[in-house]
């Protein structure tokens, strides 16, 4: 298992201590959940839509290599170019090369998780290319030198006062009026859109039969990025494809309601290749970068492959008690929450902490909310099992040994009994030792009167209760 | 190098799907045909809850009056317009000329069209389809129909002919699928908006600040 520098447990402990961020997070997520619920309630056929979406996603995964080839042929036929990238790093290098070869200096970007996964901004910066995030939330995050914390609402953890301070520093214009702050951002970003040498966008759905890249958004920034600059580079991970326009319609039936509670977002754009003969705007060149970064191996893994059904709606994040408590940054990865806990540890470049799946409480709120029918708790359990196979967890190993040897168990319990009920205080002496860590967030079962001794009395009581019924 | 990555990825995917990949149990369940209503009443009702304004024209003359009034009310000095039969049907060009609005012909736009449009007050377009269930305007790029016209100027006026109304998105995609896809097809439901700062909803972010739709009842 890959070792990462990020320690999910430490980062979440820190996040839990930040009361202000937790309060903002709580409010924001509560808001999205209400919107989503309202829209789901308004759709009597939601379950039917969901079943159709699951079927389409499964059909897609079963035909994935064929569909990607079809997509490539269609994109090429309409004047676009397709590039495959094995890892996040090669993808970022590839994008930087396309841009450098064309002398691009300024790039506008529309919200794309894949570009985050690639670490694209850093690579572009190193190549001397300025990359400006144009989604308002992402722009705020970029100006603040932070990372997104939610896949749909990247700045959901930032308060308006913080945005106001930031804009005052960056633009010398102050206001705490949100519409006015939005105008300040609009003015600044307009200049970038109009001057940009290239636009980089994500892709919510790619349609194999037509070679179309579909993007959903409310602000219009992605539409601008794909319309105005002379080069358009769209980034996708390989499972984002569907076969036909009809299949895309099935996914679009469920994605916006599950994501933001909208029936459709304000802008739903279908970009098919570069500008055509006689057209005077739109990109002269269109590139589609298809990233693997570990996903082909996930497809080969029958126990985990269903995570590739994910359509990035974010619904699972919004209902997850862990995400709600620690926020997106604690994960230290591009994809947070339940979907992130499954996918992140499996990525080749920039994977997450392999112990991230251990944070799951198995409440199953995520799988209930997921429009793609993904059973996250089962997948997380499988990931935990695999980690346990490769790592020895001392307390667990000790317990396993004791459980297999009744005599040893009895002995250990007798030692424990000596300290009970002062075990917590004893553990406090060495808070980072296994027992200390265990007790930090759990109640230890009472040892003074072990179950074996209480058993007889309990059995008598049970008999009494059952009384005449026996 | 490029083909190597492609071959490696597709090779792994092929191996994965060949090796005991379960056949999809149920074939994809077809979506029930839209069957929804396609009338102006429904379209306008949804559209106006999303931010745009709407007015209905029963005759070409009413449509011309509607555009004239809009130009005056919004202090429109410059405009661009699409080359589209529905605009010809209301002689939009004539209305703009009469109102002394400087119309920038597509051929007068500079090499980079969007920067040229940034200072223009109004973009005038017509739609390929209008979706009644979601109040959406569907615009298709083509020669003479620049992507930037409904996107970059401060204001956008769209003409929607009755014959362009369809019930919903799947119906529209089904129709679109019968011909070649345009290079850009934009389905716009409302006015560009954001909720990125504390979920306070703000309209008019990167796209036009206001959208006005004129329904052409006779067309
Ligand atoms: S796992 Fe399901 S709920 Fe979570 S983002 Fe993906 S599709 Fe949405």
XYZ file of C-alpha atoms and ligand atoms in Angstrom, chain A residues 151 258 307 309-317 338-339 366 369-374 376, ligand 1:
30
model
C -16.635 18.663 -5.210
C -28.972 14.755 -6.791
C -17.232 2.985 -7.579
C -20.413 4.294 -11.599
C -19.954 7.569 -9.698
C -21.263 10.627 -11.542
C -19.737 13.152 -9.083
C -22.973 14.572 -7.782
C -21.672 15.062 -4.267
C -24.828 13.708 -2.614
C -22.835 11.231 -0.535
C -20.649 14.005 0.902
C -17.574 8.610 1.007
C -16.831 8.533 -2.742
C -24.198 7.692 1.597
C -28.332 9.030 -1.111
C -26.239 7.813 -4.049
C -28.121 8.070 -7.354
C -25.651 5.629 -8.927
C -26.537 2.895 -6.447
C -23.026 2.603 -5.013
C -19.963 2.673 -0.176
S -20.660 8.148 -5.021
Fe -22.815 8.420 -5.594
S -23.534 10.053 -4.244
Fe -21.299 10.126 -4.175
S -20.721 11.598 -5.721
Fe -20.681 9.605 -6.714
S -22.708 9.338 -7.604
Fe -22.857 11.035 -6.160
